[in-house]
Tab-separated table of C-alpha atoms in Angstrom:
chain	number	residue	atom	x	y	z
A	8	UNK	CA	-92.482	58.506	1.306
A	9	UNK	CA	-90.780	61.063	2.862
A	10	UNK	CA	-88.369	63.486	0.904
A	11	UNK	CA	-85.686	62.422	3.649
A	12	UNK	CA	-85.892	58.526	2.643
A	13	UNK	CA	-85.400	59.263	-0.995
A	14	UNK	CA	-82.002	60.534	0.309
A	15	UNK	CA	-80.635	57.568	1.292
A	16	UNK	CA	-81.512	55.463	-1.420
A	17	UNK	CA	-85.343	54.222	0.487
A	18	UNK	CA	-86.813	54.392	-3.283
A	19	UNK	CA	-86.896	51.296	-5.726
A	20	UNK	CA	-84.559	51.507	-8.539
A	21	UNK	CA	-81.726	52.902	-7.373
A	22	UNK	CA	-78.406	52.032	-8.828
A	23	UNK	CA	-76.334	50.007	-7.169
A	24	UNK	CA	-72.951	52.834	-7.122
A	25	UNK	CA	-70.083	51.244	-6.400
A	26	UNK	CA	-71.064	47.570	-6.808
A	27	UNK	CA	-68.418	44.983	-8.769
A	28	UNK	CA	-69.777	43.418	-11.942
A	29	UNK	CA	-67.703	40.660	-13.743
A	30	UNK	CA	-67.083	40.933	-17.091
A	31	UNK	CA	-64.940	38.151	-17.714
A	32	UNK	CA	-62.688	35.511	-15.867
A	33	UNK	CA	-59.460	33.722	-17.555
A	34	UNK	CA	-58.114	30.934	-16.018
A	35	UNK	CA	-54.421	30.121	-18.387
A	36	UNK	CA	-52.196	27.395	-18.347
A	37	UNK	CA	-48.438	28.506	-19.374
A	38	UNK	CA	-49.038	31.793	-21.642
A	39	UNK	CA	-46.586	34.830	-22.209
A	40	UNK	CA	-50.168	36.888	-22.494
A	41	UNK	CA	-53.728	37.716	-21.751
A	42	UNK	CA	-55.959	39.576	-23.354
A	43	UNK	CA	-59.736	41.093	-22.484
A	44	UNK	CA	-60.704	41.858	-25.550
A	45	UNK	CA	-64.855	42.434	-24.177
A	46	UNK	CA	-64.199	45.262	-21.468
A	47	UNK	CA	-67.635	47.055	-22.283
A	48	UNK	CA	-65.875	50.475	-22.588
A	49	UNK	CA	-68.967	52.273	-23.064
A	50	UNK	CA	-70.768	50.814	-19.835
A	51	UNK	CA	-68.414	51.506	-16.616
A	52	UNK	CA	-65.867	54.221	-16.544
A	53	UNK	CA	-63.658	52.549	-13.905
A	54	UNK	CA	-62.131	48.569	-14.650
A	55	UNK	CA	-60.913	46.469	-12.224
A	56	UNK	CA	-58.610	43.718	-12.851
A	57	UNK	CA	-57.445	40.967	-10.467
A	58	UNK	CA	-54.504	38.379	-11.137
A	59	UNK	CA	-52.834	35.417	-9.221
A	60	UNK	CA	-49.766	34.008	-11.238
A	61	UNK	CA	-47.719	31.680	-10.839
A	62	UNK	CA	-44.700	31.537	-12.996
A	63	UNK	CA	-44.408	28.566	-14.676
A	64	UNK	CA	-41.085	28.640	-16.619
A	65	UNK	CA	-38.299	31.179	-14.766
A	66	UNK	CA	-38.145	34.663	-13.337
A	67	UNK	CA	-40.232	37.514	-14.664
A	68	UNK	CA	-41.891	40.888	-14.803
A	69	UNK	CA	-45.315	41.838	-15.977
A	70	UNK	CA	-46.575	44.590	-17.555
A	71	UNK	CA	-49.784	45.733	-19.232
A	72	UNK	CA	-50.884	47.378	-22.733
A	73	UNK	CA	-54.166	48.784	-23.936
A	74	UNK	CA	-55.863	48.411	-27.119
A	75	UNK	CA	-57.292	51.474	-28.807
A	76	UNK	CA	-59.711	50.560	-31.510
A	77	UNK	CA	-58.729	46.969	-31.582
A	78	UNK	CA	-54.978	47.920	-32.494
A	79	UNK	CA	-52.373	47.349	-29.500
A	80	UNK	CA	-50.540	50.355	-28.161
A	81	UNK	CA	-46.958	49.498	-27.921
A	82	UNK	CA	-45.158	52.566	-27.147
A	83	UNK	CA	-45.841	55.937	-25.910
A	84	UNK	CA	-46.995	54.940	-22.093
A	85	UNK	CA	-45.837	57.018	-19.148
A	86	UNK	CA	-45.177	54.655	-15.396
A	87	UNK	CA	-43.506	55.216	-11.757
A	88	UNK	CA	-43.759	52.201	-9.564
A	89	UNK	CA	-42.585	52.162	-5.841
A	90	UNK	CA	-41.110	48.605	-4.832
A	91	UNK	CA	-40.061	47.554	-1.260
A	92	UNK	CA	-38.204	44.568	-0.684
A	93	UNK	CA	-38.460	42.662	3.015
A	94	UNK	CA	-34.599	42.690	3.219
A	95	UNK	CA	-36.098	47.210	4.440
A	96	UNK	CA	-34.363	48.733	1.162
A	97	UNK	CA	-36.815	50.358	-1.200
A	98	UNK	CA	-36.615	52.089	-4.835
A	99	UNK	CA	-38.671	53.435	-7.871
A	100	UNK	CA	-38.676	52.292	-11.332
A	101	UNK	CA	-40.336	54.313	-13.590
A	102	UNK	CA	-40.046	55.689	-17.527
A	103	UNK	CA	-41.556	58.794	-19.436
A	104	UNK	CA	-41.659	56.715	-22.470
A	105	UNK	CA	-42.293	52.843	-22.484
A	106	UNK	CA	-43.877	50.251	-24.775
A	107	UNK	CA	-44.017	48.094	-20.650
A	108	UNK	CA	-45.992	49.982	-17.936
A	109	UNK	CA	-44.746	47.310	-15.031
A	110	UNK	CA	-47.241	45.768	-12.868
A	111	UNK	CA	-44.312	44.149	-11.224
A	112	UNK	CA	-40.740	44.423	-12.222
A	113	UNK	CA	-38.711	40.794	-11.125
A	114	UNK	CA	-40.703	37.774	-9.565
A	115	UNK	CA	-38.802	34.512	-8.674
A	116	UNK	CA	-39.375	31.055	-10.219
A	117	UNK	CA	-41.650	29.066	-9.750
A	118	UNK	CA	-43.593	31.950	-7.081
A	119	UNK	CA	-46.891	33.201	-6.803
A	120	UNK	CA	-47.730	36.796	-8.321
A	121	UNK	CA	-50.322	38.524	-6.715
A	122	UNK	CA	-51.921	42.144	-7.912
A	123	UNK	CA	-54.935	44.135	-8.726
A	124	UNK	CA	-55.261	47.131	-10.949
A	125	UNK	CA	-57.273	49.917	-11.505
A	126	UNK	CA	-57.782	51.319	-14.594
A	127	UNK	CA	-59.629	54.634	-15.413
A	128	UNK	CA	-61.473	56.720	-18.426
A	129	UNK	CA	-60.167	53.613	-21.196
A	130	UNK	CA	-63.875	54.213	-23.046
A	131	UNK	CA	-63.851	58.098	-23.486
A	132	UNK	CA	-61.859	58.886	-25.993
A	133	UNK	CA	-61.482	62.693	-24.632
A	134	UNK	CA	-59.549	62.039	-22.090
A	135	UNK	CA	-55.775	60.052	-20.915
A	136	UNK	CA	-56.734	56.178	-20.424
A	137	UNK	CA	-54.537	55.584	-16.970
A	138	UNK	CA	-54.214	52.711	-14.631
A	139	UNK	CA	-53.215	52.423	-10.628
A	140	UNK	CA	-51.781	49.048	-9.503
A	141	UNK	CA	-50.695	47.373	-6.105
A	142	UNK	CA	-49.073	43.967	-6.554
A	143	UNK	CA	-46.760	41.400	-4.037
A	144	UNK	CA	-44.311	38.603	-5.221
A	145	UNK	CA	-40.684	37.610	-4.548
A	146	UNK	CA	-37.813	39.566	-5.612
A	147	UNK	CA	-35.827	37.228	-8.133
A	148	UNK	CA	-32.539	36.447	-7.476
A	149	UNK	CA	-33.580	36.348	-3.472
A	150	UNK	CA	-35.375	35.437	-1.065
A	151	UNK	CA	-37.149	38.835	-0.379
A	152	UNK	CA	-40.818	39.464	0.006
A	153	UNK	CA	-41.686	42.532	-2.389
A	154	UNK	CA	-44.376	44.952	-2.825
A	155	UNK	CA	-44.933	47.438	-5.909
A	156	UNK	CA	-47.193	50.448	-6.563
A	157	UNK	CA	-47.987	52.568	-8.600
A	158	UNK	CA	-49.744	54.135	-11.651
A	159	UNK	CA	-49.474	54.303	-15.415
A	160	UNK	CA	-50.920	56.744	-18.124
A	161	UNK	CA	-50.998	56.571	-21.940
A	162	UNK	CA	-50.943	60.470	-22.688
A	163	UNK	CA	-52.798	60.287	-25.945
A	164	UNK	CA	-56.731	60.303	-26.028
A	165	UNK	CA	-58.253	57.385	-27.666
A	166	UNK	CA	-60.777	54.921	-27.264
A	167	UNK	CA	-59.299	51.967	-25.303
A	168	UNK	CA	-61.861	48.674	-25.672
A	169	UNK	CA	-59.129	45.869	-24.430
A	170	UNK	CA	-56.492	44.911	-21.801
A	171	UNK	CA	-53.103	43.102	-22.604
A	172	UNK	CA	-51.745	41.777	-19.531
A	173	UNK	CA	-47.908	40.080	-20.598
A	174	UNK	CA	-44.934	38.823	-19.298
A	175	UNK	CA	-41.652	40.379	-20.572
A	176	UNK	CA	-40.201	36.997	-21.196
A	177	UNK	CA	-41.658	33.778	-19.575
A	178	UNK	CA	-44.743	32.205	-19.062
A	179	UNK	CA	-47.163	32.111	-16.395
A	180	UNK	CA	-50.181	30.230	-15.020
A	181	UNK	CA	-53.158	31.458	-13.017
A	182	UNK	CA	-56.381	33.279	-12.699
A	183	UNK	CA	-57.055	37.156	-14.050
A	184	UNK	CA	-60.672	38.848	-13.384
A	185	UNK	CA	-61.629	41.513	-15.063
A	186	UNK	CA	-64.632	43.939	-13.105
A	187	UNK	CA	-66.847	46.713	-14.465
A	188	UNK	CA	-67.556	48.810	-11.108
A	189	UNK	CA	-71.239	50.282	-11.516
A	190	UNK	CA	-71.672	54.150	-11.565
A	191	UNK	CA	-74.698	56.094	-11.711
């Protein structure tokens, strides 16, 4: 073959970079929490992590924790989240030191919760385990579409083998995915 085919990926074998590879799927029925305790760490460097909610019991936020060596962090995590409402006004919410790195921050009753997350470096325990997310749900208290953004960091390096996903004080039903994303 040709040096030039081996180039673009002509020869058998070649990893599949890039490609999504389920690791686990939770469908829950009114819970305050989820957890992925089975994230296989030490096979992909970069998680991703789907969700559609639905709130099941009054307005809410949601937020995320890691586990490091099976024990749950519950402090010490770094956030800034931009949110946009439909009603044009916009803000940040953010904290230097949190035990509740927001995935969204005020959903509606009884609405859908939409997101997807990013997280990065959670099985190398040199480096900061930190997470990007993009989410959409209803502003409670209104009738406002809303968007947040943003990204999280837990400035300590450790070994991170699970995902918490929680609500800060209802319950929620739905789907979460969680996605190993194949790297050479």
């Amino acid at each position: 073959m040709p040096l030039g085919a081996s180039r673009f990926g002509l020869l058998g074998g070649v990893a599949d970079l890039g490609k999504l590879e389920l690791i686990e799927t939770q469908d829950v029925t009114t819970v305050g929490t989820v957890d992925f305790l089975s994230i296989d760490e030490s096979t992909y460097n970069v998680h991703f992590l789907t969700g559609t909610l639905n709130d099941a019991s009054g307005g809410y936020a949601l937020y995320h924790r890691l586990y490091e060596s099976g024990v749950l962090e519950t402090a010490n995590y770094q956030y800034a989240q931009q949110r946009g409402r439909s009603n044009g006004t916009f803000d940040e919410v953010r904290n230097t030191s949190t035990g509740e790195p927001y995935i969204i921050a005020s959903s509606n009753t009884n609405q859908s919760v939409c997101f997807y997350m990013y997280f990065y470096n959670l099985g190398d325990s040199s480096k900061y385990s930190f997470s990007t997310s993009h989410s959409s749900f209803l502003y409670a208290g209104t009738n406002d579409e809303a968007f947040m953004f943003g990204s999280s960091v837990l400035p300590q390096t450790s070994t991170v083998d699970g995902i918490r996903i929680q609500s800060n004080a209802n319950t929620f039903t739905g789907t979460l995915s969680l996605y190993g994303i194949a790297e050479s």
